């Protein structure tokens, strides 16, 4: 996955408008001479996996296209505290005006990439993919899903329109697992994958009769996950989700599931500490 500036620009512009408000950066206008120029470095204050450097650069050049950005690191790099990630040169007012939005997005995305990289490392000895979900910050999904990939993870469906995921509430309305899967199959074309969520081995048995592409094994114990993988026997992709933490993820991967998905990679991770320091 690569980021397209055309798709990301609305996010950046909205964030800058929110921060600049009605009158712009009144502090910089009051303190910094109109023609003053400066150079500033973006620095990592903590170890982590970087994601969003290009986005941060776009923030600065959206506010002032004349700003010059020199990248000292790349998305996907692992860095140590004190690492210089980029240098920005040009109008001091523009640099200071764009600073917070650029750092907010870079820190958020790098925090997600860092957490993902940690999980990926924990399951590296198993053939298990690590995936994010739709539990993303409203408006930032494209950035957060990109950050997961920079952490070495993969992505679940992007939205409600690119795959079918039949959850417990759908099943309750449809009248059962098999009925829900069969209805989904008849409603979509051959290119659309059908996944069904099951909570028990009994539900899984019923679901497999309708031949879904993917089964989501929700909040199952490690013991039940192992039985579920054996029961599926390669007839569908198996995905484990719910209650999975860095402490138990390796045990979950050892059950043989194909994918482990984590909502908290995007809804609860801590942003990486990054800063901007003016140097001249």
PDB file of C-alpha atoms in Angstrom, residues 8 22 31-32 52 55 66-67 84 92 99 114 121 179 223 233 258 273:
ATOM      1  CA  UNK A   8      -4.584  12.308   1.905  1.00  0.00           C
ATOM      2  CA  UNK A  22     -10.158  31.847  12.156  1.00  0.00           C
ATOM      3  CA  UNK A  31       6.646  36.946  17.666  1.00  0.00           C
ATOM      4  CA  UNK A  32       8.296  35.879  14.405  1.00  0.00           C
ATOM      5  CA  UNK A  52       3.935   8.952   8.117  1.00  0.00           C
ATOM      6  CA  UNK A  55       2.490  12.767   5.308  1.00  0.00           C
ATOM      7  CA  UNK A  66       8.150  26.751  -0.804  1.00  0.00           C
ATOM      8  CA  UNK A  67       9.273  24.831   2.279  1.00  0.00           C
ATOM      9  CA  UNK A  84      16.825  12.831  13.005  1.00  0.00           C
ATOM     10  CA  UNK A  92       9.778  30.197  10.099  1.00  0.00           C
ATOM     11  CA  UNK A  99       4.401  21.787  13.323  1.00  0.00           C
ATOM     12  CA  UNK A 114       5.578   0.331  16.280  1.00  0.00           C
ATOM     13  CA  UNK A 121       7.951 -10.093  15.788  1.00  0.00           C
ATOM     14  CA  UNK A 179     -28.853 -18.880   6.507  1.00  0.00           C
ATOM     15  CA  UNK A 223      -7.783 -24.851  23.248  1.00  0.00           C
ATOM     16  CA  UNK A 233      -9.105 -28.449   7.896  1.00  0.00           C
ATOM     17  CA  UNK A 258      -4.059 -18.028   9.434  1.00  0.00           C
ATOM     18  CA  UNK A 273       7.064  10.609  20.820  1.00  0.00           C
TER      19      UNK A 273
END
